[in-house]
Amino acid sequence: MSRYATWHQRLVRIAEMGRTRALRTIAPTGPTTGRLEGRDVIIACSNDYLGLAWHPDVRAAATGAGSGGSRLISGSRPTHEQLEHALEDWLGRPALLFPSGYQANLAVFSTVCTADQSVASDAANHASIIDGLRLGRAQRTVVPHADAAAIPADTQLIVTEGLFSMDGDLPPLTDYPSGPWLAVDEAHAIGCLGPGGRGAAAAAGVTPDIRIGTFGKAFGASGAFVEGPPELKQLLVNAGRSFIFTTAPPEPVAAMALAGLRAATDELRERLMSNAHTLRVGLGQLGWPVLGDAHILPVVVGDRALDLSEQLLSRGVFAPAIRYPTVPVGTERIRLTASAAHTSTQLDRILDAFGPHH
Ligand SMILES: Cc1ncc(COP(=O)(O)O)c(C=O)c1O
């Protein structure tokens, strides 16, 4: 028997369920275009919402060196502090950088609650929130999606996304009870929604106790931050294991994030919203069911999602199917995303690739 037979058997079982995932390499040729398997495609699934991954300032900022260690050992650099100060100036409270949003959520949700406290987590929350809560010892209640009335009375912390990554909708932030702490993962909203791009909570006039933002989406770089009261930053520096025991973001990445933060303008945000509106109206006219409120446009087609994504690809549009376990069985979808960098010709081509819904 092969040394890896049990791994092989698990892969066979995944394949039998029709759930094999495979990597597809796309060589970008511009903010919204690339070459995929010998074909020129329009990218309609990227989180580079403002097109900043290709902004000249962001690309030119990528200088400096690898950080060589954890921030607490040898890796804390002036670039990290500069970026944290820029975030504090922008959002108002101390911020702490992380190499990724996944690690930020692991640190926050495994750390802020103790075993005698209870957490209410939205059913559609991202895997990194779920994993962080699992690593911590707090009592967890998964509440129905976007249902403020379902928050249990003894909740100490409410956790939600600012703009849900797979459903594209907004949480009922102003309806949540004000007693518990509120944590909002603004991964898909920061830079895009709210005054000056400060996110969905800012748009709703709510200051969350814990705000998580990422640099890998609207800001065109990579990495993440947690922002909140000074005690939060200190707690994460002292007890957040995915902050303490990991190499600090490389200087070029932190510098790209800072450049992305500076390059995100209201003009780009307006273009993003206008492009999202064009796609939403166009898909509606073609008869496609589209979820969401903003620049994420999930087209839920169930088990037809894979076929639809292949149809789109054959027509030059790259938007893969999102399947279980990322979304519940029966709600498989094409997660279409608008970008400020899409041209009106590209938007037309995306809509043409969908064609009328039968
Ligand atoms: C809501 C949400 N939080 C966190 C993350 C993780 O962020 P990162 O890609 O920086 O690890 C993602 C997706 O990537 C996300 O969709």
mmCIF file of C-alpha atoms and ligand atoms in Angstrom:
data_model
loop_
_atom_site.group_PDB
_atom_site.id
_atom_site.type_symbol
_atom_site.label_atom_id
_atom_site.label_comp_id
_atom_site.label_asym_id
_atom_site.label_seq_id
_atom_site.Cartn_x
_atom_site.Cartn_y
_atom_site.Cartn_z
ATOM 1 C CA MET A 1 0.000 0.000 0.000
ATOM 2 C CA SER A 2 1.247 3.484 -0.875
ATOM 3 C CA ARG A 3 2.571 5.625 1.961
ATOM 4 C CA TYR A 4 -0.068 8.229 0.987
ATOM 5 C CA ALA A 5 -3.026 5.904 0.395
ATOM 6 C CA THR A 6 -5.268 7.569 2.990
ATOM 7 C CA TRP A 7 -4.700 10.981 1.401
ATOM 8 C CA HIS A 8 -5.482 9.506 -1.992
ATOM 9 C CA GLN A 9 -8.706 7.944 -0.681
ATOM 10 C CA ARG A 10 -9.853 11.267 0.708
ATOM 11 C CA LEU A 11 -9.247 12.907 -2.658
ATOM 12 C CA VAL A 12 -11.243 10.150 -4.331
ATOM 13 C CA ARG A 13 -14.133 10.778 -1.930
ATOM 14 C CA ILE A 14 -14.012 14.526 -2.683
ATOM 15 C CA ALA A 15 -14.038 13.716 -6.405
ATOM 16 C CA GLU A 16 -16.983 11.299 -5.978
ATOM 17 C CA MET A 17 -18.973 14.135 -4.386
ATOM 18 C CA GLY A 18 -18.111 16.348 -7.375
ATOM 19 C CA ARG A 19 -16.210 18.742 -5.099
ATOM 20 C CA THR A 20 -12.689 18.627 -6.444
ATOM 21 C CA ARG A 21 -11.037 22.043 -6.484
ATOM 22 C CA ALA A 22 -8.239 22.812 -8.906
ATOM 23 C CA LEU A 23 -5.933 25.772 -9.389
ATOM 24 C CA ARG A 24 -6.185 27.744 -12.621
ATOM 25 C CA THR A 25 -3.363 30.080 -13.487
ATOM 26 C CA ILE A 26 -4.288 33.415 -14.980
ATOM 27 C CA ALA A 27 -1.540 35.697 -16.284
ATOM 28 C CA PRO A 28 -2.855 39.258 -15.838
ATOM 29 C CA THR A 29 -2.425 41.637 -18.745
ATOM 30 C CA GLY A 30 -4.123 44.604 -17.046
ATOM 31 C CA PRO A 31 -6.359 45.390 -14.062
ATOM 32 C CA THR A 32 -9.325 43.518 -15.551
ATOM 33 C CA THR A 33 -7.788 41.329 -18.258
ATOM 34 C CA GLY A 34 -5.606 38.263 -18.415
ATOM 35 C CA ARG A 35 -4.615 35.146 -20.305
ATOM 36 C CA LEU A 36 -6.122 31.923 -19.036
ATOM 37 C CA GLU A 37 -5.297 28.602 -20.674
ATOM 38 C CA GLY A 38 -4.390 30.247 -23.968
ATOM 39 C CA ARG A 39 -7.434 32.506 -24.029
ATOM 40 C CA ASP A 40 -7.765 36.273 -23.485
ATOM 41 C CA VAL A 41 -10.348 36.893 -20.780
ATOM 42 C CA ILE A 42 -12.055 39.717 -18.931
ATOM 43 C CA ILE A 43 -11.670 39.175 -15.192
ATOM 44 C CA ALA A 44 -15.071 39.448 -13.489
ATOM 45 C CA CYS A 45 -14.279 37.791 -10.161
ATOM 46 C CA SER A 46 -11.398 39.757 -8.645
ATOM 47 C CA ASN A 47 -11.509 41.574 -5.313
ATOM 48 C CA ASP A 48 -9.288 44.295 -6.780
ATOM 49 C CA TYR A 49 -12.410 46.446 -6.593
ATOM 50 C CA LEU A 50 -10.762 49.789 -7.315
ATOM 51 C CA GLY A 51 -8.209 48.463 -9.816
ATOM 52 C CA LEU A 52 -5.399 49.548 -7.495
ATOM 53 C CA ALA A 53 -3.300 46.386 -7.906
ATOM 54 C CA TRP A 54 -2.243 47.983 -11.200
ATOM 55 C CA HIS A 55 -1.988 51.567 -9.946
ATOM 56 C CA PRO A 56 1.497 52.923 -10.787
ATOM 57 C CA ASP A 57 2.025 54.278 -7.247
ATOM 58 C CA VAL A 58 1.124 50.937 -5.679
ATOM 59 C CA ARG A 59 3.436 48.998 -7.979
ATOM 60 C CA ALA A 60 6.279 51.511 -7.582
ATOM 61 C CA ALA A 61 5.955 51.376 -3.789
ATOM 62 C CA ALA A 62 7.068 47.746 -3.684
ATOM 63 C CA THR A 63 10.561 48.411 -2.380
ATOM 64 C CA GLY A 64 12.397 47.346 0.751
ATOM 65 C CA ALA A 65 13.151 43.942 2.171
ATOM 66 C CA GLY A 66 11.649 40.939 3.816
ATOM 67 C CA SER A 67 11.123 41.613 7.511
ATOM 68 C CA GLY A 68 13.195 38.715 8.811
ATOM 69 C CA GLY A 69 11.093 37.890 11.832
ATOM 70 C CA SER A 70 8.054 38.419 13.971
ATOM 71 C CA ARG A 71 7.343 42.063 14.881
ATOM 72 C CA LEU A 72 8.124 41.209 18.528
ATOM 73 C CA ILE A 73 11.533 39.677 17.764
ATOM 74 C CA SER A 74 13.303 41.434 14.908
ATOM 75 C CA GLY A 75 10.745 42.326 12.261
ATOM 76 C CA SER A 76 9.066 45.600 13.287
ATOM 77 C CA ARG A 77 9.964 48.194 10.648
ATOM 78 C CA PRO A 78 9.356 51.952 10.153
ATOM 79 C CA THR A 79 7.089 51.035 7.194
ATOM 80 C CA HIS A 80 4.823 49.038 9.520
ATOM 81 C CA GLU A 81 4.556 51.955 11.934
ATOM 82 C CA GLN A 82 3.928 54.406 9.106
ATOM 83 C CA LEU A 83 1.067 52.255 7.836
ATOM 84 C CA GLU A 84 -0.401 51.854 11.323
ATOM 85 C CA HIS A 85 -0.225 55.621 11.881
ATOM 86 C CA ALA A 86 -1.921 56.260 8.545
ATOM 87 C CA LEU A 87 -4.721 53.893 9.599
ATOM 88 C CA GLU A 88 -5.066 55.584 12.979
ATOM 89 C CA ASP A 89 -5.247 59.009 11.299
ATOM 90 C CA TRP A 90 -7.884 57.670 8.917
ATOM 91 C CA LEU A 91 -10.073 55.626 11.255
ATOM 92 C CA GLY A 92 -9.376 57.242 14.623
ATOM 93 C CA ARG A 93 -8.010 54.477 16.855
ATOM 94 C CA PRO A 94 -4.826 52.384 17.076
ATOM 95 C CA ALA A 95 -4.369 49.735 14.394
ATOM 96 C CA LEU A 96 -2.276 46.578 14.258
ATOM 97 C CA LEU A 97 -1.060 45.006 11.009
ATOM 98 C CA PHE A 98 -1.289 41.347 10.091
ATOM 99 C CA PRO A 99 0.165 39.463 7.119
ATOM 100 C CA SER A 100 -3.380 38.481 6.057
ATOM 101 C CA GLY A 101 -7.044 38.913 6.955
ATOM 102 C CA TYR A 102 -7.173 35.239 7.772
ATOM 103 C CA GLN A 103 -4.497 35.681 10.437
ATOM 104 C CA ALA A 104 -6.126 38.877 11.739
ATOM 105 C CA ASN A 105 -9.388 37.031 12.293
ATOM 106 C CA LEU A 106 -7.648 34.055 13.900
ATOM 107 C CA ALA A 107 -5.981 36.418 16.384
ATOM 108 C CA VAL A 108 -9.049 38.521 17.166
ATOM 109 C CA PHE A 109 -11.607 35.786 17.556
ATOM 110 C CA SER A 110 -9.407 33.379 19.470
ATOM 111 C CA THR A 111 -8.345 36.124 21.885
ATOM 112 C CA VAL A 112 -10.970 38.714 22.758
ATOM 113 C CA CYS A 113 -13.469 36.462 24.534
ATOM 114 C CA THR A 114 -12.817 34.193 27.486
ATOM 115 C CA ALA A 115 -14.420 30.782 28.080
ATOM 116 C CA ASP A 116 -17.221 32.256 30.206
ATOM 117 C CA GLN A 117 -18.290 34.717 27.486
ATOM 118 C CA SER A 118 -20.647 34.087 24.581
ATOM 119 C CA VAL A 119 -20.334 35.092 20.946
ATOM 120 C CA ALA A 120 -23.073 35.469 18.331
ATOM 121 C CA SER A 121 -21.695 34.874 14.830
ATOM 122 C CA ASP A 122 -23.654 35.446 11.603
ATOM 123 C CA ALA A 123 -24.294 32.204 9.694
ATOM 124 C CA ALA A 124 -22.658 33.638 6.561
ATOM 125 C CA ASN A 125 -19.434 34.711 8.280
ATOM 126 C CA HIS A 126 -16.135 33.904 6.565
ATOM 127 C CA ALA A 127 -14.140 30.749 7.320
ATOM 128 C CA SER A 128 -11.416 32.789 9.043
ATOM 129 C CA ILE A 129 -13.943 34.097 11.598
ATOM 130 C CA ILE A 130 -15.284 30.592 12.169
ATOM 131 C CA ASP A 131 -11.775 29.194 12.594
ATOM 132 C CA GLY A 132 -10.774 31.994 14.987
ATOM 133 C CA LEU A 133 -13.831 31.353 17.140
ATOM 134 C CA ARG A 134 -13.111 27.615 17.107
ATOM 135 C CA LEU A 135 -9.558 28.276 18.300
ATOM 136 C CA GLY A 136 -10.852 30.382 21.186
ATOM 137 C CA ARG A 137 -12.832 28.940 24.051
ATOM 138 C CA ALA A 138 -15.878 31.253 24.109
ATOM 139 C CA GLN A 139 -19.419 29.846 23.804
ATOM 140 C CA ARG A 140 -20.520 30.209 20.178
ATOM 141 C CA THR A 141 -23.998 30.721 18.772
ATOM 142 C CA VAL A 142 -24.385 30.819 14.993
ATOM 143 C CA VAL A 143 -27.311 33.159 14.324
ATOM 144 C CA PRO A 144 -29.408 33.175 11.118
ATOM 145 C CA HIS A 145 -27.935 35.410 8.439
ATOM 146 C CA ALA A 146 -28.489 39.150 8.965
ATOM 147 C CA ASP A 147 -31.054 38.562 11.712
ATOM 148 C CA ALA A 148 -30.536 41.069 14.549
ATOM 149 C CA ALA A 149 -33.575 39.744 16.435
ATOM 150 C CA ALA A 150 -31.893 36.335 16.742
ATOM 151 C CA ILE A 151 -28.977 37.600 18.883
ATOM 152 C CA PRO A 152 -29.249 35.811 22.260
ATOM 153 C CA ALA A 153 -29.763 38.070 25.294
ATOM 154 C CA ASP A 154 -26.534 37.010 27.051
ATOM 155 C CA THR A 155 -24.286 37.762 24.042
ATOM 156 C CA GLN A 156 -20.987 39.457 24.876
ATOM 157 C CA LEU A 157 -19.705 39.832 21.295
ATOM 158 C CA ILE A 158 -21.551 40.098 17.974
ATOM 159 C CA VAL A 159 -19.489 39.206 14.897
ATOM 160 C CA THR A 160 -20.473 40.111 11.355
ATOM 161 C CA GLU A 161 -18.968 40.975 8.018
ATOM 162 C CA GLY A 162 -19.432 44.566 6.848
ATOM 163 C CA LEU A 163 -20.304 43.427 3.326
ATOM 164 C CA PHE A 164 -20.848 39.683 3.079
ATOM 165 C CA SER A 165 -18.302 38.152 0.749
ATOM 166 C CA MET A 166 -20.514 35.497 -0.804
ATOM 167 C CA ASP A 167 -24.012 37.014 -0.524
ATOM 168 C CA GLY A 168 -22.918 40.580 -1.292
ATOM 169 C CA ASP A 169 -25.388 42.025 1.225
ATOM 170 C CA LEU A 170 -25.058 44.276 4.282
ATOM 171 C CA PRO A 171 -25.704 43.327 7.922
ATOM 172 C CA PRO A 172 -28.402 45.135 9.955
ATOM 173 C CA LEU A 173 -25.744 47.078 11.892
ATOM 174 C CA THR A 174 -28.085 49.677 13.391
ATOM 175 C CA ASP A 175 -30.509 47.000 14.640
ATOM 176 C CA TYR A 176 -27.994 45.069 16.722
ATOM 177 C CA PRO A 177 -28.279 45.505 20.502
ATOM 178 C CA SER A 178 -25.772 48.073 21.768
ATOM 179 C CA GLY A 179 -24.720 46.220 24.936
ATOM 180 C CA PRO A 180 -22.452 43.536 23.422
ATOM 181 C CA TRP A 181 -19.152 44.348 21.771
ATOM 182 C CA LEU A 182 -19.462 44.535 17.986
ATOM 183 C CA ALA A 183 -16.794 43.182 15.625
ATOM 184 C CA VAL A 184 -17.117 44.007 11.927
ATOM 185 C CA ASP A 185 -14.931 42.344 9.308
ATOM 186 C CA GLU A 186 -14.801 45.014 6.616
ATOM 187 C CA ALA A 187 -12.677 42.910 4.216
ATOM 188 C CA HIS A 188 -14.928 43.628 1.216
ATOM 189 C CA ALA A 189 -16.247 47.034 2.285
ATOM 190 C CA ILE A 190 -13.137 48.925 3.400
ATOM 191 C CA GLY A 191 -11.952 51.305 0.704
ATOM 192 C CA CYS A 192 -15.261 50.912 -1.167
ATOM 193 C CA LEU A 193 -18.201 51.839 1.050
ATOM 194 C CA GLY A 194 -18.877 54.586 3.564
ATOM 195 C CA PRO A 195 -17.504 58.110 3.924
ATOM 196 C CA GLY A 196 -13.977 58.212 2.467
ATOM 197 C CA GLY A 197 -14.188 54.423 2.015
ATOM 198 C CA ARG A 198 -14.152 53.793 5.778
ATOM 199 C CA GLY A 199 -16.443 50.809 5.370
ATOM 200 C CA ALA A 200 -19.983 49.613 5.996
ATOM 201 C CA ALA A 201 -20.046 50.408 9.721
ATOM 202 C CA ALA A 202 -19.006 53.998 9.023
ATOM 203 C CA ALA A 203 -21.692 54.144 6.315
ATOM 204 C CA ALA A 204 -24.267 53.083 8.920
ATOM 205 C CA GLY A 205 -22.945 55.603 11.477
ATOM 206 C CA VAL A 206 -21.782 52.779 13.772
ATOM 207 C CA THR A 207 -18.355 52.592 15.460
ATOM 208 C CA PRO A 208 -17.607 48.919 16.045
ATOM 209 C CA ASP A 209 -15.508 47.914 19.049
ATOM 210 C CA ILE A 210 -13.389 45.840 16.669
ATOM 211 C CA ARG A 211 -12.874 46.691 12.994
ATOM 212 C CA ILE A 212 -10.970 44.351 10.697
ATOM 213 C CA GLY A 213 -9.874 45.509 7.246
ATOM 214 C CA THR A 214 -7.786 43.942 4.492
ATOM 215 C CA PHE A 215 -5.255 45.366 2.036
ATOM 216 C CA GLY A 216 -5.553 42.547 -0.499
ATOM 217 C CA LYS A 217 -8.863 43.640 -1.954
ATOM 218 C CA ALA A 218 -9.748 47.314 -2.557
ATOM 219 C CA PHE A 219 -6.220 48.503 -1.740
ATOM 220 C CA GLY A 220 -4.551 46.282 -4.324
ATOM 221 C CA ALA A 221 -1.817 44.907 -2.041
ATOM 222 C CA SER A 222 -1.965 42.208 0.656
ATOM 223 C CA GLY A 223 -2.230 41.999 4.426
ATOM 224 C CA ALA A 224 -4.752 43.266 6.942
ATOM 225 C CA PHE A 225 -5.303 45.333 10.061
ATOM 226 C CA VAL A 226 -7.346 45.342 13.230
ATOM 227 C CA GLU A 227 -8.463 48.734 14.571
ATOM 228 C CA GLY A 228 -10.125 49.510 17.890
ATOM 229 C CA PRO A 229 -9.522 50.848 21.394
ATOM 230 C CA PRO A 230 -5.877 50.887 22.621
ATOM 231 C CA GLU A 231 -6.551 47.855 24.834
ATOM 232 C CA LEU A 232 -7.394 45.797 21.730
ATOM 233 C CA LYS A 233 -4.055 46.433 20.041
ATOM 234 C CA GLN A 234 -2.180 45.696 23.276
ATOM 235 C CA LEU A 235 -4.172 42.515 23.866
ATOM 236 C CA LEU A 236 -3.410 41.249 20.354
ATOM 237 C CA VAL A 237 0.302 42.120 20.652
ATOM 238 C CA ASN A 238 0.438 40.197 23.915
ATOM 239 C CA ALA A 239 -1.925 37.296 23.307
ATOM 240 C CA GLY A 240 -2.778 37.069 19.581
ATOM 241 C CA ARG A 241 -0.899 33.932 18.567
ATOM 242 C CA SER A 242 -1.222 34.533 14.816
ATOM 243 C CA PHE A 243 0.359 37.972 15.391
ATOM 244 C CA ILE A 244 3.101 36.847 17.760
ATOM 245 C CA PHE A 245 4.243 33.664 16.049
ATOM 246 C CA THR A 246 4.497 34.769 12.424
ATOM 247 C CA THR A 247 6.881 36.742 10.241
ATOM 248 C CA ALA A 248 5.870 40.396 9.882
ATOM 249 C CA PRO A 249 4.599 41.526 6.459
ATOM 250 C CA PRO A 250 7.556 42.240 4.117
ATOM 251 C CA GLU A 251 8.329 45.953 3.759
ATOM 252 C CA PRO A 252 7.388 46.026 0.038
ATOM 253 C CA VAL A 253 3.946 44.682 0.875
ATOM 254 C CA ALA A 254 3.372 47.159 3.708
ATOM 255 C CA ALA A 255 4.564 49.976 1.423
ATOM 256 C CA MET A 256 2.164 48.819 -1.312
ATOM 257 C CA ALA A 257 -0.678 48.811 1.223
ATOM 258 C CA LEU A 258 0.155 52.390 2.255
ATOM 259 C CA ALA A 259 0.248 53.484 -1.385
ATOM 260 C CA GLY A 260 -3.092 51.707 -1.974
ATOM 261 C CA LEU A 261 -4.637 53.489 0.997
ATOM 262 C CA ARG A 262 -3.533 56.836 -0.480
ATOM 263 C CA ALA A 263 -4.618 55.986 -4.034
ATOM 264 C CA ALA A 264 -8.202 55.000 -3.104
ATOM 265 C CA THR A 265 -10.271 58.013 -4.137
ATOM 266 C CA ASP A 266 -13.953 58.923 -4.096
ATOM 267 C CA GLU A 267 -13.759 59.065 -7.891
ATOM 268 C CA LEU A 268 -12.745 55.386 -8.039
ATOM 269 C CA ARG A 269 -15.441 54.472 -5.521
ATOM 270 C CA GLU A 270 -18.072 56.254 -7.610
ATOM 271 C CA ARG A 271 -16.890 54.422 -10.725
ATOM 272 C CA LEU A 272 -17.047 51.111 -8.872
ATOM 273 C CA MET A 273 -20.631 51.736 -7.762
ATOM 274 C CA SER A 274 -21.656 52.888 -11.218
ATOM 275 C CA ASN A 275 -20.119 49.767 -12.821
ATOM 276 C CA ALA A 276 -21.806 47.533 -10.239
ATOM 277 C CA HIS A 277 -25.125 49.240 -10.983
ATOM 278 C CA THR A 278 -24.684 48.686 -14.733
ATOM 279 C CA LEU A 279 -24.034 44.965 -14.173
ATOM 280 C CA ARG A 280 -26.925 44.586 -11.726
ATOM 281 C CA VAL A 281 -29.439 46.328 -13.983
ATOM 282 C CA GLY A 282 -28.159 44.469 -17.066
ATOM 283 C CA LEU A 283 -28.344 41.044 -15.422
ATOM 284 C CA GLY A 284 -31.825 41.856 -14.138
ATOM 285 C CA GLN A 285 -32.953 42.789 -17.658
ATOM 286 C CA LEU A 286 -31.562 39.473 -18.915
ATOM 287 C CA GLY A 287 -33.605 37.684 -16.263
ATOM 288 C CA TRP A 288 -30.765 36.489 -13.994
ATOM 289 C CA PRO A 289 -31.409 36.373 -10.235
ATOM 290 C CA VAL A 290 -28.774 38.553 -8.551
ATOM 291 C CA LEU A 291 -28.257 38.917 -4.790
ATOM 292 C CA GLY A 292 -26.612 41.686 -2.836
ATOM 293 C CA ASP A 293 -26.531 45.426 -2.360
ATOM 294 C CA ALA A 294 -23.212 46.637 -3.723
ATOM 295 C CA HIS A 295 -20.221 45.624 -5.858
ATOM 296 C CA ILE A 296 -20.420 41.861 -5.182
ATOM 297 C CA LEU A 297 -23.112 40.388 -7.450
ATOM 298 C CA PRO A 298 -23.820 36.719 -6.672
ATOM 299 C CA VAL A 299 -25.791 35.009 -9.451
ATOM 300 C CA VAL A 300 -27.268 31.963 -7.685
ATOM 301 C CA VAL A 301 -27.987 29.137 -10.132
ATOM 302 C CA GLY A 302 -27.499 25.993 -7.964
ATOM 303 C CA ASP A 303 -25.952 22.976 -9.653
ATOM 304 C CA ARG A 304 -25.773 24.811 -12.997
ATOM 305 C CA ALA A 305 -22.995 27.040 -11.640
ATOM 306 C CA LEU A 306 -20.091 25.018 -13.071
ATOM 307 C CA ASP A 307 -21.680 24.851 -16.543
ATOM 308 C CA LEU A 308 -22.420 28.562 -16.429
ATOM 309 C CA SER A 309 -18.834 29.407 -15.501
ATOM 310 C CA GLU A 310 -17.597 27.290 -18.429
ATOM 311 C CA GLN A 311 -20.053 29.094 -20.726
ATOM 312 C CA LEU A 312 -18.729 32.434 -19.513
ATOM 313 C CA LEU A 313 -15.144 31.311 -20.048
ATOM 314 C CA SER A 314 -15.891 30.099 -23.572
ATOM 315 C CA ARG A 315 -17.182 33.629 -24.197
ATOM 316 C CA GLY A 316 -14.061 35.272 -22.763
ATOM 317 C CA VAL A 317 -15.222 36.070 -19.220
ATOM 318 C CA PHE A 318 -13.510 34.612 -16.158
ATOM 319 C CA ALA A 319 -15.835 34.131 -13.168
ATOM 320 C CA PRO A 320 -15.573 30.684 -11.587
ATOM 321 C CA ALA A 321 -18.368 28.825 -9.828
ATOM 322 C CA ILE A 322 -18.520 29.125 -6.041
ATOM 323 C CA ARG A 323 -19.562 25.783 -4.601
ATOM 324 C CA TYR A 324 -20.093 23.918 -1.348
ATOM 325 C CA PRO A 325 -18.601 24.136 1.261
ATOM 326 C CA THR A 326 -17.914 27.822 0.531
ATOM 327 C CA VAL A 327 -21.706 28.271 0.107
ATOM 328 C CA PRO A 328 -24.561 25.933 1.149
ATOM 329 C CA VAL A 329 -25.553 23.084 -1.204
ATOM 330 C CA GLY A 330 -28.221 24.268 -3.660
ATOM 331 C CA THR A 331 -26.969 27.878 -3.588
ATOM 332 C CA GLU A 332 -23.942 27.407 -5.847
ATOM 333 C CA ARG A 333 -23.310 30.603 -7.728
ATOM 334 C CA ILE A 334 -21.224 32.774 -9.955
ATOM 335 C CA ARG A 335 -19.792 35.460 -7.690
ATOM 336 C CA LEU A 336 -19.480 38.321 -10.105
ATOM 337 C CA THR A 337 -17.535 41.340 -8.881
ATOM 338 C CA ALA A 338 -17.442 44.807 -10.354
ATOM 339 C CA SER A 339 -14.233 46.801 -10.566
ATOM 340 C CA ALA A 340 -13.747 50.521 -11.036
ATOM 341 C CA ALA A 341 -11.315 49.469 -13.773
ATOM 342 C CA HIS A 342 -13.937 47.696 -15.931
ATOM 343 C CA THR A 343 -14.601 49.667 -19.111
ATOM 344 C CA SER A 344 -18.122 50.031 -20.458
ATOM 345 C CA THR A 345 -17.161 47.715 -23.353
ATOM 346 C CA GLN A 346 -16.041 45.095 -20.838
ATOM 347 C CA LEU A 347 -19.288 45.430 -18.885
ATOM 348 C CA ASP A 348 -21.240 44.882 -22.132
ATOM 349 C CA ARG A 349 -19.120 41.817 -22.908
ATOM 350 C CA ILE A 350 -19.754 40.368 -19.450
ATOM 351 C CA LEU A 351 -23.509 40.813 -19.913
ATOM 352 C CA ASP A 352 -23.348 39.353 -23.448
ATOM 353 C CA ALA A 353 -21.511 36.324 -22.068
ATOM 354 C CA PHE A 354 -24.391 35.661 -19.666
ATOM 355 C CA GLY A 355 -26.995 36.122 -22.376
ATOM 356 C CA PRO A 356 -30.704 35.812 -21.572
ATOM 357 C CA HIS A 357 -31.607 33.555 -18.632
ATOM 358 C CA HIS A 358 -33.762 30.562 -19.620
HETATM 359 C C1 LIG B 1 -14.790 38.401 4.952
HETATM 360 C C2 LIG B 1 -13.368 38.000 4.799
HETATM 361 N N1 LIG B 1 -12.540 38.102 5.854
HETATM 362 C C3 LIG B 1 -11.247 37.754 5.757
HETATM 363 C C4 LIG B 1 -10.722 37.276 4.585
HETATM 364 C C5 LIG B 1 -9.283 36.878 4.551
HETATM 365 O O1 LIG B 1 -8.502 37.932 4.119
HETATM 366 P P1 LIG B 1 -7.075 37.632 3.455
HETATM 367 O O2 LIG B 1 -7.327 37.237 2.044
HETATM 368 O O3 LIG B 1 -6.324 38.904 3.605
HETATM 369 O O4 LIG B 1 -6.468 36.498 4.252
HETATM 370 C C6 LIG B 1 -11.547 37.169 3.451
HETATM 371 C C7 LIG B 1 -11.086 36.690 2.141
HETATM 372 O O5 LIG B 1 -10.033 36.585 1.720
HETATM 373 C C8 LIG B 1 -12.893 37.520 3.562
HETATM 374 O O6 LIG B 1 -13.721 37.402 2.517
#
